[in-house]
Coordinates of C-alpha atoms in Angstrom, one line a residue:
X1375 CA -52.5 57.2 141.0
X1376 CA -54.2 59.8 143.1
X1377 CA -57.7 60.9 142.2
X1378 CA -59.7 63.2 144.5
X1379 CA -62.8 61.6 146.0
X1380 CA -65.1 64.2 144.6
X1381 CA -63.9 63.5 141.1
X1382 CA -64.5 59.7 141.6
X1383 CA -68.0 60.4 142.9
X1384 CA -68.8 62.5 139.8
X1385 CA -67.3 59.9 137.5
X1386 CA -69.3 57.0 139.0
X1387 CA -72.5 59.0 139.1
X1388 CA -72.1 59.9 135.4
X1389 CA -71.5 56.2 134.5
X1390 CA -74.6 55.1 136.4
X1391 CA -76.8 57.9 135.1
X1392 CA -75.8 57.2 131.5
X1393 CA -75.4 53.4 131.8
X1394 CA -72.0 53.7 130.3
X1395 CA -68.4 53.2 131.2
X1396 CA -64.9 53.9 129.7
X1397 CA -63.9 51.3 127.2
X1398 CA -60.7 50.4 129.2
X1399 CA -63.0 49.3 132.0
X1400 CA -64.7 46.7 129.8
X1401 CA -61.8 44.4 129.2
X1402 CA -60.8 41.7 131.8
X1403 CA -57.7 39.7 131.6
X1404 CA -58.1 36.0 132.5
X1405 CA -55.3 34.1 134.2
X1406 CA -55.3 30.4 135.1
X1407 CA -53.7 29.4 138.4
X1408 CA -52.8 25.7 138.6
X1409 CA -54.5 23.9 141.5
X1410 CA -52.4 21.9 143.9
X1411 CA -51.6 18.4 142.7
X1412 CA -53.4 18.7 139.4
X1413 CA -52.3 17.9 135.9
X1414 CA -50.7 20.8 134.0
X1415 CA -52.3 19.8 130.6
X1416 CA -55.9 19.6 131.9
X1417 CA -57.9 22.9 131.6
X1418 CA -60.0 21.8 134.5
X1419 CA -56.9 21.9 136.7
X1420 CA -56.7 25.7 136.7
X1421 CA -58.5 28.2 138.9
X1422 CA -59.6 31.2 136.9
X1423 CA -58.8 34.7 138.1
X1424 CA -60.0 37.8 136.4
X1425 CA -57.9 41.0 136.4
X1426 CA -60.2 44.0 136.2
X1427 CA -59.5 47.7 135.9
X1428 CA -59.0 49.1 139.4
X1429 CA -61.6 51.9 138.9
X1430 CA -64.1 49.3 137.9
X1431 CA -63.4 47.2 141.0
X1432 CA -64.1 50.3 143.2
X1433 CA -67.4 50.8 141.4
X1434 CA -68.4 47.1 141.7
X1435 CA -67.5 47.4 145.4
X1436 CA -70.1 50.1 145.8
X1437 CA -72.6 48.0 143.8
X1438 CA -71.9 45.1 146.1
X1439 CA -72.8 47.2 149.1
X1440 CA -76.2 48.0 147.6
X1441 CA -76.6 44.4 146.7
X1442 CA -75.9 43.2 150.2
X1443 CA -78.3 45.7 151.7
X1444 CA -81.1 44.5 149.5
X1445 CA -80.4 40.8 150.1
X1446 CA -80.4 41.4 153.9
X1447 CA -83.6 43.4 153.9
X1448 CA -85.4 40.7 151.9
X1449 CA -83.8 37.7 153.8
X1450 CA -82.7 36.3 150.5
X1451 CA -79.6 34.5 151.7
X1452 CA -80.6 31.4 153.8
X1453 CA -79.0 30.7 157.2
X1454 CA -77.3 27.6 155.8
X1455 CA -75.1 29.8 153.6
X1456 CA -71.9 30.7 155.4
X1457 CA -69.7 31.9 152.5
X1458 CA -68.9 35.6 152.1
X1459 CA -71.4 36.5 154.8
X1460 CA -70.6 39.4 157.2
X1461 CA -70.1 38.5 160.9
X1462 CA -69.6 34.8 159.9
X1463 CA -66.5 32.8 160.3
X1464 CA -65.0 30.5 157.7
X1465 CA -65.0 27.5 160.0
X1466 CA -68.6 27.8 161.2
X1467 CA -69.8 25.0 158.9
X1468 CA -66.9 22.8 160.1
X1469 CA -68.1 23.4 163.7
X1470 CA -71.7 22.5 162.7
X1471 CA -70.4 19.3 161.1
X1472 CA -68.3 18.5 164.1
X1473 CA -71.3 18.9 166.5
X1474 CA -73.5 16.9 164.1
X1475 CA -71.0 14.0 164.2
X1476 CA -70.8 14.1 168.0
X1477 CA -74.5 14.3 168.4
X1478 CA -75.1 11.3 166.1
X1479 CA -72.4 9.3 167.9
X1480 CA -73.9 10.0 171.3
X1481 CA -77.2 8.6 170.0
X1482 CA -75.5 5.6 168.5
X1483 CA -76.5 6.6 165.0
X1484 CA -74.7 6.5 161.7
X1485 CA -74.1 9.9 160.0
X1486 CA -73.8 10.0 156.3
X1487 CA -72.0 13.2 155.0
X1488 CA -71.8 14.4 151.4
X1489 CA -69.3 17.0 150.3
X1490 CA -70.7 18.4 147.0
X1491 CA -68.4 20.1 144.6
X1492 CA -69.6 22.0 141.5
X1493 CA -67.9 22.1 138.2
X1494 CA -66.5 25.7 137.9
X1495 CA -69.5 27.2 139.6
X1496 CA -68.7 30.8 139.0
X1497 CA -67.7 30.6 135.3
X1498 CA -70.8 28.4 134.5
X1499 CA -73.4 30.5 136.3
X1500 CA -76.4 31.3 134.1
X1501 CA -76.2 35.1 134.4
X1502 CA -79.4 35.6 132.3
X1503 CA -81.4 33.5 134.8
X1504 CA -79.8 35.3 137.7
X1505 CA -81.0 38.6 136.4
X1506 CA -84.5 37.2 135.9
X1507 CA -84.6 35.7 139.4
X1508 CA -83.4 39.0 140.9
X1509 CA -85.9 41.1 139.0
X1510 CA -88.7 38.7 140.1
X1511 CA -87.5 39.2 143.7
X1512 CA -87.9 43.0 143.3
X1513 CA -84.5 44.2 142.2
X1514 CA -84.6 47.2 139.8
X1515 CA -83.3 50.7 139.2
X1516 CA -80.1 52.3 137.8
X1517 CA -77.7 50.3 139.9
X1518 CA -79.2 47.0 138.8
X1519 CA -79.2 48.2 135.2
X1520 CA -75.6 49.3 135.5
X1521 CA -74.6 45.8 136.7
X1522 CA -76.3 44.2 133.8
X1523 CA -74.8 46.6 131.3
X1524 CA -71.3 45.8 132.6
X1525 CA -71.8 42.1 132.2
X1526 CA -73.3 42.5 128.7
X1527 CA -70.5 44.7 127.4
X1528 CA -67.5 43.0 129.1
X1529 CA -64.8 41.5 126.9
X1530 CA -62.2 39.0 128.0
X1531 CA -58.7 38.1 127.0
X1532 CA -56.7 35.1 128.2
X1533 CA -53.2 36.0 129.3
X1534 CA -50.4 33.4 129.4
X1535 CA -46.9 34.7 130.0
X1536 CA -46.4 37.6 127.7
X1537 CA -49.1 36.5 125.2
X1538 CA -52.7 37.4 125.0
X1539 CA -55.6 35.9 123.2
X1540 CA -58.0 37.9 121.0
X1541 CA -60.8 39.5 123.1
X1542 CA -64.1 37.6 123.3
X1543 CA -67.4 38.0 125.1
X1544 CA -69.3 35.5 127.3
X1545 CA -73.0 35.1 128.0
X1546 CA -72.5 33.0 131.1
X1547 CA -70.4 33.1 134.2
X1548 CA -69.7 35.5 137.1
X1549 CA -66.6 37.6 137.1
X1550 CA -64.0 35.7 139.0
X1551 CA -62.4 37.9 141.6
X1552 CA -64.9 40.7 141.4
X1553 CA -66.4 42.3 144.5
X1554 CA -70.0 41.5 143.5
X1555 CA -69.5 37.9 142.4
X1556 CA -69.7 36.2 145.9
X1557 CA -73.0 38.0 146.7
X1558 CA -74.4 37.3 143.2
X1559 CA -73.5 33.6 143.7
X1560 CA -75.2 33.5 147.1
X1561 CA -78.3 35.0 145.5
X1562 CA -78.2 32.5 142.7
X1563 CA -77.8 29.6 145.1
X1564 CA -80.4 30.9 147.6
X1565 CA -83.3 28.9 146.3
X1566 CA -81.7 25.6 147.1
X1567 CA -83.3 24.4 150.3
X1568 CA -83.8 20.8 151.3
X1569 CA -87.0 19.9 153.1
X1570 CA -86.8 18.7 156.8
X1571 CA -86.8 15.0 157.4
X1572 CA -87.3 12.8 160.5
X1573 CA -83.8 11.4 159.9
X1574 CA -82.1 14.8 160.0
X1575 CA -79.6 15.5 162.8
X1576 CA -81.3 17.8 165.3
X1577 CA -79.0 20.3 166.9
X1578 CA -80.7 21.8 169.9
X1579 CA -84.0 20.6 168.4
X1580 CA -83.3 22.2 165.0
X1581 CA -83.2 19.9 162.0
X1582 CA -79.9 20.4 160.1
X1583 CA -79.3 18.6 156.9
X1584 CA -77.4 21.1 154.7
X1585 CA -74.7 23.8 154.9
X1586 CA -73.0 25.8 152.2
X1587 CA -69.7 27.6 152.0
X1588 CA -70.2 29.5 148.8
X1589 CA -70.3 26.7 146.2
X1590 CA -69.1 24.0 148.5
X1591 CA -72.2 22.1 149.7
X1592 CA -72.6 19.9 152.7
X1593 CA -75.5 17.4 153.0
X1594 CA -76.0 15.0 155.9
X1595 CA -78.5 12.5 157.3
X1596 CA -78.6 9.6 159.7
X1597 CA -80.4 7.3 157.3
X1598 CA -79.0 6.4 153.9
X1599 CA -82.3 6.5 151.9
X1600 CA -83.0 10.0 153.1
X1601 CA -79.3 10.9 152.5
X1602 CA -79.4 9.5 149.0
X1603 CA -82.7 11.4 148.2
X1604 CA -81.2 14.7 149.4
X1605 CA -78.1 14.3 147.3
X1606 CA -80.4 13.5 144.4
X1607 CA -82.3 16.7 145.0
X1608 CA -79.1 18.7 145.0
X1609 CA -78.0 17.1 141.7
X1610 CA -81.4 17.8 140.2
X1611 CA -81.3 21.4 141.4
X1612 CA -77.9 21.8 139.8
X1613 CA -79.1 20.5 136.5
X1614 CA -82.0 22.9 136.5
X1615 CA -79.8 25.9 137.4
X1616 CA -76.9 24.8 135.2
X1617 CA -74.7 24.6 138.3
X1618 CA -73.5 21.1 137.6
X1619 CA -72.5 18.9 140.5
X1620 CA -69.3 17.0 139.8
X1621 CA -69.6 13.4 140.7
X1622 CA -65.9 13.0 140.3
X1623 CA -64.9 15.8 142.7
X1624 CA -67.7 15.2 145.2
X1625 CA -67.0 12.8 148.1
X1626 CA -69.0 11.2 150.9
X1627 CA -68.1 9.8 154.3
X1628 CA -69.7 7.6 157.0
X1629 CA -69.4 8.4 160.7
X1630 CA -70.4 6.1 163.5
X1631 CA -71.5 2.5 163.3
X1632 CA -71.0 1.1 159.8
X1633 CA -74.0 -0.5 158.1
X1634 CA -73.9 -4.2 157.4
X1635 CA -73.5 -3.6 153.7
X1636 CA -71.8 -0.4 152.5
X1637 CA -74.2 1.3 150.1
X1638 CA -73.2 3.0 146.9
X1639 CA -74.0 6.7 146.3
X1640 CA -74.5 7.9 142.7
X1641 CA -75.0 11.2 141.0
X1642 CA -76.6 10.3 137.7
X1643 CA -74.5 7.4 136.3
X1644 CA -71.4 8.3 138.2
X1645 CA -70.5 6.6 141.5
X1646 CA -69.5 9.1 144.2
X1647 CA -66.3 8.0 146.0
X1648 CA -66.5 7.0 149.6
X1649 CA -63.5 8.4 151.5
X1650 CA -62.1 8.1 155.0
X1651 CA -60.7 11.6 155.2
X1652 CA -61.6 14.8 153.5
X1653 CA -60.5 18.5 153.6
X1654 CA -63.6 20.6 154.2
X1655 CA -63.1 24.4 154.3
X1656 CA -59.5 24.0 155.5
X1657 CA -60.2 21.3 158.1
X1658 CA -59.2 17.7 157.6
X1659 CA -61.9 15.3 158.8
X1660 CA -61.3 11.6 159.2
X1661 CA -63.7 8.8 160.0
X1662 CA -61.2 6.1 161.0
X1663 CA -59.7 7.6 164.1
X1664 CA -61.3 8.3 167.4
X1665 CA -60.3 12.0 166.9
X1666 CA -61.9 13.3 163.8
X1667 CA -59.1 15.8 163.4
X1668 CA -56.2 13.4 163.7
X1669 CA -55.2 13.8 160.1
X1670 CA -55.4 17.6 160.5
X1671 CA -52.9 17.5 163.4
X1672 CA -50.5 15.4 161.4
X1673 CA -50.6 17.5 158.3
X1674 CA -50.2 20.9 160.1
X1675 CA -47.4 19.6 162.3
X1676 CA -45.6 18.3 159.2
X1677 CA -46.0 21.7 157.5
X1678 CA -44.9 23.6 160.6
X1679 CA -41.8 21.4 160.9
X1680 CA -40.9 21.8 157.3
X1681 CA -41.3 25.6 157.4
X1682 CA -39.2 25.8 160.6
X1683 CA -36.4 23.8 159.0
X1684 CA -36.6 26.1 155.9
X1685 CA -36.3 29.2 158.1
X1686 CA -33.2 27.9 159.9
X1687 CA -31.8 26.8 156.6
X1688 CA -31.3 30.5 155.8
X1689 CA -28.3 30.4 158.2
X1690 CA -26.1 29.3 155.3
X1691 CA -27.1 32.5 153.4
X1692 CA -27.7 35.2 156.0
X1693 CA -25.9 33.9 159.1
X1694 CA -27.4 33.2 162.5
X1695 CA -31.0 34.4 162.8
X1696 CA -31.5 37.3 165.2
X1697 CA -34.1 36.6 167.9
X1698 CA -36.5 39.4 167.1
X1699 CA -36.6 38.6 163.4
X1700 CA -36.8 34.9 164.1
X1701 CA -39.9 35.4 166.3
X1702 CA -41.5 37.5 163.5
X1703 CA -40.9 34.7 161.1
X1704 CA -42.2 32.2 163.6
X1705 CA -45.5 34.1 164.1
X1706 CA -45.9 34.7 160.3
X1707 CA -44.9 31.3 158.9
X1708 CA -44.9 28.6 161.7
X1709 CA -47.5 29.7 164.3
X1710 CA -50.3 29.7 161.6
X1711 CA -49.9 26.0 161.2
X1712 CA -49.6 25.3 164.9
X1713 CA -52.9 27.0 165.7
X1714 CA -54.7 25.9 162.5
X1715 CA -58.2 24.5 163.4
X1716 CA -57.5 24.9 167.2
X1717 CA -61.0 26.4 167.7
X1718 CA -62.6 23.1 166.7
X1719 CA -59.9 20.5 167.3
X1720 CA -59.6 20.6 171.1
X1721 CA -56.4 19.1 172.4
X1722 CA -57.7 16.2 174.5
X1723 CA -55.4 13.8 172.8
X1724 CA -51.9 14.4 174.1
X1725 CA -50.2 12.3 171.4
X1726 CA -51.6 14.6 168.7
X1727 CA -50.8 17.8 170.6
X1728 CA -47.2 16.6 171.3
X1729 CA -46.4 16.9 167.6
X1730 CA -47.3 20.6 167.6
X1731 CA -45.5 21.3 170.9
X1732 CA -42.4 19.6 169.6
X1733 CA -42.2 22.0 166.7
X1734 CA -42.6 25.0 168.9
X1735 CA -40.1 23.9 171.5
X1736 CA -37.5 23.0 168.8
X1737 CA -37.9 26.3 167.0
X1738 CA -37.5 28.4 170.2
X1739 CA -34.5 26.3 171.3
X1740 CA -32.7 26.7 168.0
X1741 CA -33.5 30.4 168.0
X1742 CA -32.0 30.9 171.5
X1743 CA -29.1 28.5 170.9
X1744 CA -30.1 26.0 173.6
X1745 CA -29.7 22.3 173.5
X1746 CA -32.6 20.0 172.6
X1747 CA -33.2 19.0 176.2
X1748 CA -33.1 22.4 177.9
X1749 CA -35.8 23.3 180.3
X1750 CA -39.1 24.4 178.8
X1751 CA -40.1 27.3 181.0
X1752 CA -37.3 29.6 179.8
X1753 CA -38.4 29.2 176.2
X1754 CA -41.4 31.3 177.1
X1755 CA -40.2 33.6 179.9
X1756 CA -37.4 34.9 177.7
X1757 CA -39.2 35.3 174.4
X1758 CA -42.7 36.4 175.5
X1759 CA -44.3 33.5 173.6
X1760 CA -47.2 31.6 174.9
X1761 CA -47.0 27.8 175.1
X1762 CA -48.8 26.5 172.1
X1763 CA -51.2 24.4 174.2
X1764 CA -52.4 27.5 176.0
X1765 CA -52.4 29.6 172.9
X1766 CA -54.7 27.2 171.2
X1767 CA -57.0 27.1 174.3
X1768 CA -57.2 30.9 174.4
X1769 CA -58.3 31.0 170.7
X1770 CA -60.9 28.3 171.5
X1771 CA -62.3 30.5 174.3
X1772 CA -62.3 33.4 171.7
X1773 CA -64.5 31.3 169.4
X1774 CA -66.8 30.5 172.3
X1775 CA -67.2 34.2 173.0
X1776 CA -68.1 34.8 169.4
X1777 CA -70.7 32.0 169.4
X1778 CA -72.2 33.1 172.7
X1779 CA -73.0 36.5 171.3
X1780 CA -74.9 35.2 168.2
X1781 CA -78.6 35.3 167.9
X1782 CA -80.7 32.1 167.8
X1783 CA -81.3 32.3 164.0
X1784 CA -77.7 31.2 163.3
X1785 CA -77.2 27.5 162.9
X1786 CA -73.8 27.6 164.5
X1787 CA -75.5 29.0 167.6
X1788 CA -77.8 25.9 167.6
X1789 CA -74.7 23.7 167.3
X1790 CA -73.1 25.3 170.4
X1791 CA -76.3 25.0 172.4
X1792 CA -76.5 21.3 171.4
X1793 CA -72.9 20.7 172.5
X1794 CA -73.6 22.3 175.9
X1795 CA -76.7 20.2 176.2
X1796 CA -74.5 17.1 175.7
X1797 CA -72.3 18.5 178.5
X1798 CA -75.3 18.8 180.8
X1799 CA -76.1 15.1 180.1
X1800 CA -72.5 14.1 180.8
X1801 CA -71.9 13.1 177.2
X1802 CA -68.9 13.8 175.0
X1803 CA -68.8 16.8 172.8
X1804 CA -67.0 20.0 172.0
X1805 CA -68.1 21.7 175.2
X1806 CA -67.2 18.6 177.3
X1807 CA -63.7 18.6 175.7
X1808 CA -63.3 22.3 176.6
X1809 CA -64.2 21.6 180.2
X1810 CA -61.6 18.8 180.2
X1811 CA -58.9 21.2 179.0
X1812 CA -59.7 23.7 181.7
X1813 CA -59.4 21.0 184.3
X1814 CA -56.0 20.0 183.0
X1815 CA -54.4 23.4 183.6
X1816 CA -51.7 23.6 186.4
X1817 CA -54.5 25.1 188.5
X1818 CA -57.8 23.5 187.7
X1819 CA -60.6 25.8 186.5
X1820 CA -64.1 24.3 187.1
X1821 CA -66.9 25.6 185.0
X1822 CA -70.6 24.9 184.6
X1823 CA -72.6 24.7 181.4
X1824 CA -74.1 28.1 182.2
X1825 CA -70.6 29.6 182.5
X1826 CA -70.0 28.7 178.9
X1827 CA -73.0 30.7 177.8
X1828 CA -72.0 34.0 179.5
X1829 CA -69.6 36.2 177.5
X1830 CA -68.3 38.0 180.6
X1831 CA -67.6 34.7 182.3
X1832 CA -65.8 33.3 179.3
X1833 CA -63.6 36.5 179.1
X1834 CA -62.8 36.1 182.8
X1835 CA -61.9 32.5 182.2
X1836 CA -59.5 33.5 179.5
X1837 CA -57.8 36.0 181.7
X1838 CA -57.5 33.4 184.5
X1839 CA -55.9 30.9 182.1
X1840 CA -53.2 33.5 181.2
X1841 CA -52.6 34.2 184.9
X1842 CA -52.4 30.5 185.8
X1843 CA -49.8 29.8 183.0
X1844 CA -47.7 32.8 184.0
X1845 CA -47.8 31.7 187.6
X1846 CA -46.8 28.2 186.7
X1847 CA -43.9 29.5 184.6
X1848 CA -42.7 31.8 187.3
X1849 CA -42.9 28.9 189.8
X1850 CA -40.5 26.9 187.7
X1851 CA -38.1 29.9 187.5
X1852 CA -38.3 30.4 191.3
X1853 CA -37.8 26.8 192.3
X1854 CA -35.1 25.5 189.9
X1855 CA -31.5 26.1 190.9
X1856 CA -30.2 26.6 187.3
X1857 CA -32.5 29.6 186.8
X1858 CA -31.4 31.6 189.9
X1859 CA -30.2 34.5 187.7
X1860 CA -33.7 34.9 186.2
X1861 CA -35.6 35.7 189.4
X1862 CA -37.2 39.0 190.5
X1863 CA -36.8 40.7 187.1
X1864 CA -38.8 43.8 186.4
X1865 CA -39.7 45.2 183.0
X1866 CA -41.3 48.3 181.6
X1867 CA -44.8 47.4 180.4
X1868 CA -47.0 48.9 177.7
X1869 CA -48.6 51.2 180.2
X1870 CA -45.1 52.5 181.2
X1871 CA -45.3 50.9 184.7
X1872 CA -42.4 48.8 186.0
X1873 CA -43.3 45.5 187.5
X1874 CA -42.5 41.8 187.5
X1875 CA -43.3 40.3 184.1
X1876 CA -43.1 36.5 183.7
X1877 CA -43.1 36.4 179.9
X1878 CA -41.2 39.0 178.0
X1879 CA -38.9 39.4 175.1
X1880 CA -35.8 40.1 177.2
X1881 CA -33.3 42.8 176.3
X1882 CA -30.2 40.5 176.2
X1883 CA -31.7 38.4 173.4
X1884 CA -32.5 41.5 171.3
X1885 CA -29.6 43.9 172.0
X1886 CA -26.6 41.7 171.6
X1887 CA -25.6 42.0 168.0
X1888 CA -22.9 39.3 167.8
X1889 CA -24.7 35.8 167.7
X1890 CA -21.9 34.0 169.5
X1891 CA -21.9 36.5 172.3
X1892 CA -25.7 36.4 172.6
X1893 CA -25.8 32.6 172.7
X1894 CA -23.1 32.6 175.3
X1895 CA -25.0 35.0 177.6
X1896 CA -28.3 33.2 176.9
X1897 CA -26.7 29.8 177.8
X1898 CA -25.2 31.2 181.0
X1899 CA -28.5 32.7 182.2
X1900 CA -30.6 29.8 181.3
X1901 CA -28.4 27.1 182.8
X1902 CA -27.2 25.7 179.4
X1903 CA -23.5 26.3 179.6
X1904 CA -20.3 24.2 179.9
X1905 CA -19.4 25.1 183.6
X1906 CA -19.1 22.1 186.0
X1907 CA -21.9 23.3 188.2
X1908 CA -24.2 22.4 185.3
X1909 CA -22.5 19.6 183.5
X1910 CA -21.5 17.4 186.5
X1911 CA -25.0 17.2 187.8
X1912 CA -25.8 14.6 185.1
X1913 CA -24.6 11.0 184.8
X1914 CA -22.1 10.5 182.0
X1915 CA -20.7 7.4 180.4
X1916 CA -17.9 6.8 182.8
X1917 CA -19.0 9.0 185.7
X1918 CA -21.8 9.2 188.3
X1919 CA -23.6 12.5 189.0
X1920 CA -21.4 14.7 191.2
X1921 CA -22.8 16.5 194.3
X1922 CA -22.7 20.3 194.0
X1923 CA -20.1 20.8 196.6
X1924 CA -17.6 18.6 194.6
X1925 CA -18.1 20.3 191.3
X1926 CA -14.9 22.2 191.7
X1927 CA -13.3 24.8 189.4
X1928 CA -10.9 23.3 186.9
X1929 CA -8.4 26.1 187.5
X1930 CA -8.3 26.6 191.2
X1931 CA -10.2 23.7 192.7
X1932 CA -11.0 25.8 195.7
X1933 CA -14.6 26.6 194.9
X1934 CA -17.7 25.4 193.0
X1935 CA -17.3 26.2 189.3
X1936 CA -20.5 28.2 189.0
X1937 CA -21.4 31.4 187.1
X1938 CA -20.2 33.8 189.8
X1939 CA -16.9 31.9 190.4
X1940 CA -16.1 31.7 186.7
X1941 CA -16.8 35.4 186.0
X1942 CA -15.6 37.2 189.1
X1943 CA -14.2 34.9 191.8
X1944 CA -11.5 32.7 190.3
X1945 CA -8.0 34.2 190.4
X1946 CA -5.8 31.1 189.8
X1947 CA -5.8 31.4 186.0
X1948 CA -3.8 34.5 184.7
X1949 CA -5.7 34.6 181.4
X1950 CA -9.0 34.7 183.2
X1951 CA -7.8 37.5 185.5
X1952 CA -6.7 39.5 182.4
X1953 CA -10.1 39.1 180.8
X1954 CA -11.8 40.2 184.0
X1955 CA -9.5 43.2 184.4
X1956 CA -10.1 44.3 180.8
X1957 CA -13.8 43.9 181.1
X1958 CA -14.0 46.0 184.3
X1959 CA -11.7 48.7 182.8
X1960 CA -13.9 49.0 179.7
X1961 CA -17.0 49.1 181.9
X1962 CA -15.5 51.7 184.2
X1963 CA -14.6 53.9 181.2
X1964 CA -18.2 54.0 180.2
X1965 CA -19.6 54.4 183.7
X1966 CA -17.1 55.3 186.5
X1967 CA -19.6 54.4 189.2
X1968 CA -19.4 50.7 188.1
X1969 CA -15.9 50.2 189.6
X1970 CA -17.2 51.5 193.0
X1971 CA -20.2 49.2 192.7
X1972 CA -18.0 46.2 191.9
X1973 CA -15.9 46.8 195.1
X1974 CA -18.9 47.6 197.3
X1975 CA -21.2 44.7 196.7
X1976 CA -20.8 40.9 196.7
X1977 CA -19.8 39.4 193.4
X1978 CA -23.2 37.6 193.1
X1979 CA -25.1 40.9 193.5
X1980 CA -22.8 42.5 190.9
X1981 CA -23.5 39.7 188.5
X1982 CA -27.3 40.3 188.9
X1983 CA -26.7 44.0 188.2
X1984 CA -24.9 43.1 185.0
X1985 CA -27.6 40.8 184.0
X1986 CA -30.2 43.6 184.4
X1987 CA -28.1 46.3 182.8
X1988 CA -29.2 47.3 179.3
X1989 CA -26.3 49.7 178.7
X1990 CA -23.6 47.1 179.4
X1991 CA -25.3 44.1 177.8
X1992 CA -23.1 44.1 174.7
X1993 CA -19.8 44.3 176.7
X1994 CA -21.0 41.8 179.3
X1995 CA -22.1 39.3 176.7
X1996 CA -18.7 39.5 175.0
X1997 CA -17.0 38.9 178.4
X1998 CA -19.1 35.9 179.1
X1999 CA -18.3 34.4 175.7
X2000 CA -14.5 34.9 176.2
X2001 CA -14.7 33.4 179.7
X2002 CA -16.7 30.3 178.7
X2003 CA -14.4 29.8 175.7
X2004 CA -11.4 29.8 178.1
X2005 CA -13.1 27.2 180.3
X2006 CA -13.9 25.1 177.2
X2007 CA -10.2 24.9 176.3
X2008 CA -9.3 23.3 179.7
X2009 CA -10.3 19.8 180.7
X2010 CA -13.0 19.6 183.3
X2011 CA -12.1 18.4 186.8
X2012 CA -14.1 15.9 188.9
X2013 CA -13.1 13.8 191.9
X2014 CA -12.0 10.3 190.9
X2015 CA -14.3 8.8 193.5
X2016 CA -17.2 9.4 191.2
X2017 CA -15.7 7.6 188.2
X2018 CA -17.4 4.4 187.2
X2019 CA -14.9 1.6 187.0
X2020 CA -14.4 -0.2 183.7
X2021 CA -16.4 -3.4 183.5

């Protein structure tokens, strides 16, 4: 559907001027989506979604812009509200909670945390009271009248499969899924404000006892009587505003030293459940592990592992997964789990981080066709991926940059300053953990608290982290014997310059179409092949490791069976000579200068030219596959002197 903008402007102005709308706009279909792990036969188990006319959604989007401008100009939305706010991040409240936990623990105090959940907050909103509150706050005019008219005349019909209920109207509830609903809810919720108390957590001297993520409410205190009173105020406010707090769905936790007697928290007559772990705004918090995000690590690693297995399970339907497409699936479906919560959950606990690293390493190894114990550096130098430990650190530095630029009115800014104050005092906190991670890099980065408050310095630190990691990866490539074919490679960069690039998606893993040929070439270049130069360096069941000079060719036994010997030197096996001749003839037919190059340079230099060639990569990969297959058919030779006698 294509409608000129001028026509839309005229249509919307006509609707607003006449306080009217086409009848088709005034019917919303309601669909229930079952919540995860909930009973199918319970109406409360469904999340309501409203399907509106697209033209109406555009109009309400315009109305929402006006609404936001008014709310901002009047400072209607409190700083504690983080939901649906521009220039806010979803995990800001989680960061505030983390800093509050760490602050209380450094003072040896107990922190009581309440996670309030309301019963169908949007559908139960008292719209009539909302209009009254907004009018009292100074809202009026045609846009406000238009909004009230739409709510008054809207009809609803429940859709289930192919069936629809009869249309009905409703005097309560915000439109679920509409552009204006989040802002209207924030306005409706804006008069809930808990008074400061001496037992509040003070982040950088600022008392913090509440935080909201839309209708998800967080209340905390270091003393249970004050905590209980605040929860009671919240429940009373909910009763007054018909935003009923669910005692069943709400939970509470205790951090720090446990009281001698565990108290009971009630909302009305219902006891609120005390839990040891809770998912708050996408982050799993736990109170029974030294790392409050231990449960989060476990869950995300499990999901990443399951998704990875599902992706490679496609092999039975679509064949071997191409590397480019495999990396796209990795970034879309696996990486999101591996980086989840990384901006808060800093990787100081190696046992938790190892779970995530294992998933990344296994995925890249399976994608490249390498064995489960192959060297790690090549997983990143050949695919262009960043080690997950460093990727998570870079995202953490990105969050730090975001918080550094905030003004002092934001609570999350106070949380950051409090964490840096703990760092100055030598106490544990988010900022202290970040300093630890920077010190654990292959080349240590030392920072001061003031460095963490300077945006330019943080940006420079992030660039230095990337440089350190690339240098470390290149060092591994340069010093290990098995990666001798991967050195001094240049690539064309985004700015069209040609230079040495450590991490890059290499041409041979993308351009070789036949999976078996690609894996053969990958294995040869990355030291994961079946030639004796690689296999005999390890101890086997009945054999000691064989020194390199004794890892002789299984055909001629006159030279070390390495990559150059197998591909271009050995002449003792007629089938091998035939394969080589055929390869060189086909290569020369495509580029006559290749034959002259082969005769003019040493075989090792010719091998390096073939590795770097993008034109000949398909043919060369096929040749490698055939040669390695031929070697695989013949038993390996090793001197008897290295055999381990039977016991």
